[in-house]
Amino acid sequence: MSTKTQTKALTDHHASNGVLPPVDLPRIAAAVREILHAIGENPDREGLRETPDRVARMYQEMFAGLRTDPAAVLRKTFKEKYDEMVLVRDIGFESMCEHHLLPFFGKAHIAYVPNGRIVGLSKLARAVEILSRRPQVQERMTEDLADLVMDVLS
């Protein structure tokens, strides 16, 4: 994600200083309890008693990419006289649709032509993982990933 794109994301979704506060697990758990009440369930019954806390921890993990800069993992490069396309295919990811808060998943493919510097292939997969751990639509994730690779690796 370009510095411009990263800054826009922080401005659009985050605190004005660009730093997100820690995930408020008790607040998420309370909201899940309210949802259970609202649908007519008893959040105190045995099968649901720990569900609000589990859901809060799941959201913390699923949205961890909001608090991580994907460009940071791609900045560690190595000088190499290699001028042919580098391709990594079938990078699996799971993300969360921002419209319905339902998961979606897929596979990403990344290709770039090194400009005298290469990045470890695992770093490309890690950048996909970071970007996927945010509420979003898949089209924006695709654009953000393309921008990230172009900005950092070209």
PDB file of C-alpha atoms in Angstrom:
ATOM      1  CA  MET A   1       0.000   0.000   0.000  1.00  0.00           C
ATOM      2  CA  SER A   2       1.422   3.334  -0.937  1.00  0.00           C
ATOM      3  CA  THR A   3       2.213   5.856   1.738  1.00  0.00           C
ATOM      4  CA  LYS A   4      -0.634   7.842   0.199  1.00  0.00           C
ATOM      5  CA  THR A   5      -2.994   4.842   0.402  1.00  0.00           C
ATOM      6  CA  GLN A   6      -1.838   3.942   3.924  1.00  0.00           C
ATOM      7  CA  THR A   7      -2.356   7.540   5.073  1.00  0.00           C
ATOM      8  CA  LYS A   8      -5.815   7.648   3.476  1.00  0.00           C
ATOM      9  CA  ALA A   9      -6.765   4.383   5.194  1.00  0.00           C
ATOM     10  CA  LEU A  10      -5.568   5.718   8.523  1.00  0.00           C
ATOM     11  CA  THR A  11      -7.469   8.970   8.011  1.00  0.00           C
ATOM     12  CA  ASP A  12     -10.630   7.219   6.864  1.00  0.00           C
ATOM     13  CA  HIS A  13     -10.746   4.545   9.516  1.00  0.00           C
ATOM     14  CA  HIS A  14      -8.485   5.448  12.407  1.00  0.00           C
ATOM     15  CA  ALA A  15      -7.686   8.011  15.011  1.00  0.00           C
ATOM     16  CA  SER A  16      -6.564  11.379  13.701  1.00  0.00           C
ATOM     17  CA  ASN A  17      -2.967  10.721  14.777  1.00  0.00           C
ATOM     18  CA  GLY A  18      -2.846   7.599  12.562  1.00  0.00           C
ATOM     19  CA  VAL A  19      -2.494   5.205  15.487  1.00  0.00           C
ATOM     20  CA  LEU A  20      -5.249   2.809  16.389  1.00  0.00           C
ATOM     21  CA  PRO A  21      -5.997   2.166  20.034  1.00  0.00           C
ATOM     22  CA  PRO A  22      -5.789  -1.478  21.147  1.00  0.00           C
ATOM     23  CA  VAL A  23      -8.768  -3.673  20.305  1.00  0.00           C
ATOM     24  CA  ASP A  24     -11.435  -3.148  22.981  1.00  0.00           C
ATOM     25  CA  LEU A  25     -12.167  -6.801  23.768  1.00  0.00           C
ATOM     26  CA  PRO A  26     -14.680  -6.109  26.587  1.00  0.00           C
ATOM     27  CA  ARG A  27     -16.646  -3.778  24.328  1.00  0.00           C
ATOM     28  CA  ILE A  28     -16.821  -6.374  21.536  1.00  0.00           C
ATOM     29  CA  ALA A  29     -17.871  -9.074  24.019  1.00  0.00           C
ATOM     30  CA  ALA A  30     -20.628  -6.810  25.387  1.00  0.00           C
ATOM     31  CA  ALA A  31     -21.854  -6.136  21.837  1.00  0.00           C
ATOM     32  CA  VAL A  32     -21.969  -9.875  21.083  1.00  0.00           C
ATOM     33  CA  ARG A  33     -23.987 -10.435  24.293  1.00  0.00           C
ATOM     34  CA  GLU A  34     -26.421  -7.776  23.070  1.00  0.00           C
ATOM     35  CA  ILE A  35     -26.713  -9.468  19.675  1.00  0.00           C
ATOM     36  CA  LEU A  36     -27.472 -12.777  21.386  1.00  0.00           C
ATOM     37  CA  HIS A  37     -30.160 -11.054  23.493  1.00  0.00           C
ATOM     38  CA  ALA A  38     -31.567  -9.309  20.410  1.00  0.00           C
ATOM     39  CA  ILE A  39     -32.045 -12.581  18.503  1.00  0.00           C
ATOM     40  CA  GLY A  40     -33.805 -14.148  21.496  1.00  0.00           C
ATOM     41  CA  GLU A  41     -30.943 -16.267  22.816  1.00  0.00           C
ATOM     42  CA  ASN A  42     -29.782 -16.532  26.391  1.00  0.00           C
ATOM     43  CA  PRO A  43     -26.081 -15.576  26.466  1.00  0.00           C
ATOM     44  CA  ASP A  44     -25.813 -17.126  29.949  1.00  0.00           C
ATOM     45  CA  ARG A  45     -26.726 -20.640  28.860  1.00  0.00           C
ATOM     46  CA  GLU A  46     -23.884 -23.130  28.950  1.00  0.00           C
ATOM     47  CA  GLY A  47     -23.216 -23.304  25.188  1.00  0.00           C
ATOM     48  CA  LEU A  48     -23.091 -19.517  24.801  1.00  0.00           C
ATOM     49  CA  ARG A  49     -21.541 -18.406  28.077  1.00  0.00           C
ATOM     50  CA  GLU A  50     -18.020 -17.992  26.673  1.00  0.00           C
ATOM     51  CA  THR A  51     -19.061 -17.088  23.120  1.00  0.00           C
ATOM     52  CA  PRO A  52     -18.820 -13.279  23.512  1.00  0.00           C
ATOM     53  CA  ASP A  53     -15.201 -13.526  24.682  1.00  0.00           C
ATOM     54  CA  ARG A  54     -14.334 -16.024  21.926  1.00  0.00           C
ATOM     55  CA  VAL A  55     -15.842 -13.767  19.275  1.00  0.00           C
ATOM     56  CA  ALA A  56     -13.941 -10.761  20.661  1.00  0.00           C
ATOM     57  CA  ARG A  57     -10.632 -12.643  20.439  1.00  0.00           C
ATOM     58  CA  MET A  58     -11.513 -13.833  16.926  1.00  0.00           C
ATOM     59  CA  TYR A  59     -12.182 -10.248  15.801  1.00  0.00           C
ATOM     60  CA  GLN A  60      -8.889  -9.144  17.325  1.00  0.00           C
ATOM     61  CA  GLU A  61      -7.095 -11.739  15.201  1.00  0.00           C
ATOM     62  CA  MET A  62      -9.175 -11.222  12.053  1.00  0.00           C
ATOM     63  CA  PHE A  63      -8.581  -7.456  12.086  1.00  0.00           C
ATOM     64  CA  ALA A  64      -4.917  -7.501  13.169  1.00  0.00           C
ATOM     65  CA  GLY A  65      -3.938  -6.057   9.775  1.00  0.00           C
ATOM     66  CA  LEU A  66      -5.416  -2.708  10.806  1.00  0.00           C
ATOM     67  CA  ARG A  67      -2.511  -2.277  13.198  1.00  0.00           C
ATOM     68  CA  THR A  68       0.284  -3.513  10.913  1.00  0.00           C
ATOM     69  CA  ASP A  69       1.939  -1.754   7.994  1.00  0.00           C
ATOM     70  CA  PRO A  70       2.239  -4.229   5.094  1.00  0.00           C
ATOM     71  CA  ALA A  71       4.943  -2.113   3.453  1.00  0.00           C
ATOM     72  CA  ALA A  72       7.266  -2.803   6.376  1.00  0.00           C
ATOM     73  CA  VAL A  73       7.616  -6.484   5.435  1.00  0.00           C
ATOM     74  CA  LEU A  74       8.515  -5.625   1.835  1.00  0.00           C
ATOM     75  CA  ARG A  75      11.169  -3.041   2.674  1.00  0.00           C
ATOM     76  CA  LYS A  76      13.735  -5.736   3.515  1.00  0.00           C
ATOM     77  CA  THR A  77      15.193  -6.356   0.070  1.00  0.00           C
ATOM     78  CA  PHE A  78      18.378  -7.840  -1.323  1.00  0.00           C
ATOM     79  CA  LYS A  79      20.568  -6.510  -4.106  1.00  0.00           C
ATOM     80  CA  GLU A  80      20.427  -8.936  -6.995  1.00  0.00           C
ATOM     81  CA  LYS A  81      21.096  -8.662 -10.714  1.00  0.00           C
ATOM     82  CA  TYR A  82      17.853 -10.322 -11.710  1.00  0.00           C
ATOM     83  CA  ASP A  83      15.654  -8.726 -14.345  1.00  0.00           C
ATOM     84  CA  GLU A  84      13.026 -11.353 -15.081  1.00  0.00           C
ATOM     85  CA  MET A  85       9.535 -11.533 -13.668  1.00  0.00           C
ATOM     86  CA  VAL A  86       9.119 -12.961 -10.182  1.00  0.00           C
ATOM     87  CA  LEU A  87       5.772 -14.690  -9.695  1.00  0.00           C
ATOM     88  CA  VAL A  88       4.176 -16.110  -6.571  1.00  0.00           C
ATOM     89  CA  ARG A  89       0.894 -17.907  -7.184  1.00  0.00           C
ATOM     90  CA  ASP A  90      -1.905 -19.283  -5.051  1.00  0.00           C
ATOM     91  CA  ILE A  91      -1.299 -17.272  -1.880  1.00  0.00           C
ATOM     92  CA  GLY A  92      -4.317 -18.252   0.195  1.00  0.00           C
ATOM     93  CA  PHE A  93      -6.064 -15.592   2.273  1.00  0.00           C
ATOM     94  CA  GLU A  94      -9.143 -15.057   4.414  1.00  0.00           C
ATOM     95  CA  SER A  95     -10.688 -11.635   4.912  1.00  0.00           C
ATOM     96  CA  MET A  96     -13.867  -9.990   6.174  1.00  0.00           C
ATOM     97  CA  CYS A  97     -16.434  -8.216   4.031  1.00  0.00           C
ATOM     98  CA  GLU A  98     -16.942  -4.739   5.428  1.00  0.00           C
ATOM     99  CA  HIS A  99     -20.568  -4.619   4.269  1.00  0.00           C
ATOM    100  CA  HIS A 100     -21.815  -7.729   6.074  1.00  0.00           C
ATOM    101  CA  LEU A 101     -18.973  -8.689   8.436  1.00  0.00           C
ATOM    102  CA  LEU A 102     -18.907 -12.105   6.819  1.00  0.00           C
ATOM    103  CA  PRO A 103     -15.730 -13.866   5.752  1.00  0.00           C
ATOM    104  CA  PHE A 104     -14.534 -14.243   2.207  1.00  0.00           C
ATOM    105  CA  PHE A 105     -11.489 -16.103   1.007  1.00  0.00           C
ATOM    106  CA  GLY A 106      -9.454 -16.579  -2.092  1.00  0.00           C
ATOM    107  CA  LYS A 107      -6.037 -16.848  -3.645  1.00  0.00           C
ATOM    108  CA  ALA A 108      -3.752 -13.999  -4.610  1.00  0.00           C
ATOM    109  CA  HIS A 109      -1.099 -14.032  -7.307  1.00  0.00           C
ATOM    110  CA  ILE A 110       1.708 -11.476  -7.279  1.00  0.00           C
ATOM    111  CA  ALA A 111       4.196 -10.742 -10.053  1.00  0.00           C
ATOM    112  CA  TYR A 112       6.836  -8.044 -10.258  1.00  0.00           C
ATOM    113  CA  VAL A 113      10.001  -7.316 -12.201  1.00  0.00           C
ATOM    114  CA  PRO A 114      12.873  -6.544  -9.813  1.00  0.00           C
ATOM    115  CA  ASN A 115      14.613  -3.239 -10.206  1.00  0.00           C
ATOM    116  CA  GLY A 116      18.009  -4.441  -8.978  1.00  0.00           C
ATOM    117  CA  ARG A 117      16.514  -5.562  -5.657  1.00  0.00           C
ATOM    118  CA  ILE A 118      14.485  -8.635  -4.743  1.00  0.00           C
ATOM    119  CA  VAL A 119      12.317  -9.467  -1.763  1.00  0.00           C
ATOM    120  CA  GLY A 120      11.907 -12.864  -0.119  1.00  0.00           C
ATOM    121  CA  LEU A 121       8.922 -14.714  -1.557  1.00  0.00           C
ATOM    122  CA  SER A 122       7.521 -15.357   1.912  1.00  0.00           C
ATOM    123  CA  LYS A 123       7.377 -11.586   2.431  1.00  0.00           C
ATOM    124  CA  LEU A 124       4.923 -11.280  -0.458  1.00  0.00           C
ATOM    125  CA  ALA A 125       2.663 -13.848   1.216  1.00  0.00           C
ATOM    126  CA  ARG A 126       3.009 -11.997   4.523  1.00  0.00           C
ATOM    127  CA  ALA A 127       1.940  -8.722   2.868  1.00  0.00           C
ATOM    128  CA  VAL A 128      -1.175 -10.472   1.525  1.00  0.00           C
ATOM    129  CA  GLU A 129      -1.923 -11.787   5.011  1.00  0.00           C
ATOM    130  CA  ILE A 130      -1.605  -8.323   6.572  1.00  0.00           C
ATOM    131  CA  LEU A 131      -3.816  -6.699   3.950  1.00  0.00           C
ATOM    132  CA  SER A 132      -6.415  -9.454   4.248  1.00  0.00           C
ATOM    133  CA  ARG A 133      -6.774  -8.955   8.006  1.00  0.00           C
ATOM    134  CA  ARG A 134      -8.966  -5.865   7.612  1.00  0.00           C
ATOM    135  CA  PRO A 135     -12.647  -5.218   6.947  1.00  0.00           C
ATOM    136  CA  GLN A 136     -12.846  -4.509   3.214  1.00  0.00           C
ATOM    137  CA  VAL A 137     -14.089  -5.441  -0.203  1.00  0.00           C
ATOM    138  CA  GLN A 138     -11.987  -7.696  -2.381  1.00  0.00           C
ATOM    139  CA  GLU A 139     -11.631  -5.093  -5.117  1.00  0.00           C
ATOM    140  CA  ARG A 140      -9.957  -2.641  -2.718  1.00  0.00           C
ATOM    141  CA  MET A 141      -7.705  -5.380  -1.360  1.00  0.00           C
ATOM    142  CA  THR A 142      -6.575  -6.089  -4.927  1.00  0.00           C
ATOM    143  CA  GLU A 143      -5.887  -2.409  -5.586  1.00  0.00           C
ATOM    144  CA  ASP A 144      -4.069  -1.946  -2.262  1.00  0.00           C
ATOM    145  CA  LEU A 145      -1.870  -4.987  -2.932  1.00  0.00           C
ATOM    146  CA  ALA A 146      -0.988  -3.784  -6.443  1.00  0.00           C
ATOM    147  CA  ASP A 147      -0.201  -0.291  -5.124  1.00  0.00           C
ATOM    148  CA  LEU A 148       1.921  -1.754  -2.340  1.00  0.00           C
ATOM    149  CA  VAL A 149       4.030  -3.880  -4.693  1.00  0.00           C
ATOM    150  CA  MET A 150       4.476  -1.011  -7.162  1.00  0.00           C
ATOM    151  CA  ASP A 151       5.359   1.557  -4.490  1.00  0.00           C
ATOM    152  CA  VAL A 152       7.772  -0.577  -2.484  1.00  0.00           C
ATOM    153  CA  LEU A 153       9.360  -2.882  -5.057  1.00  0.00           C
ATOM    154  CA  SER A 154       9.668  -0.722  -8.168  1.00  0.00           C
TER     155      SER A 154
END
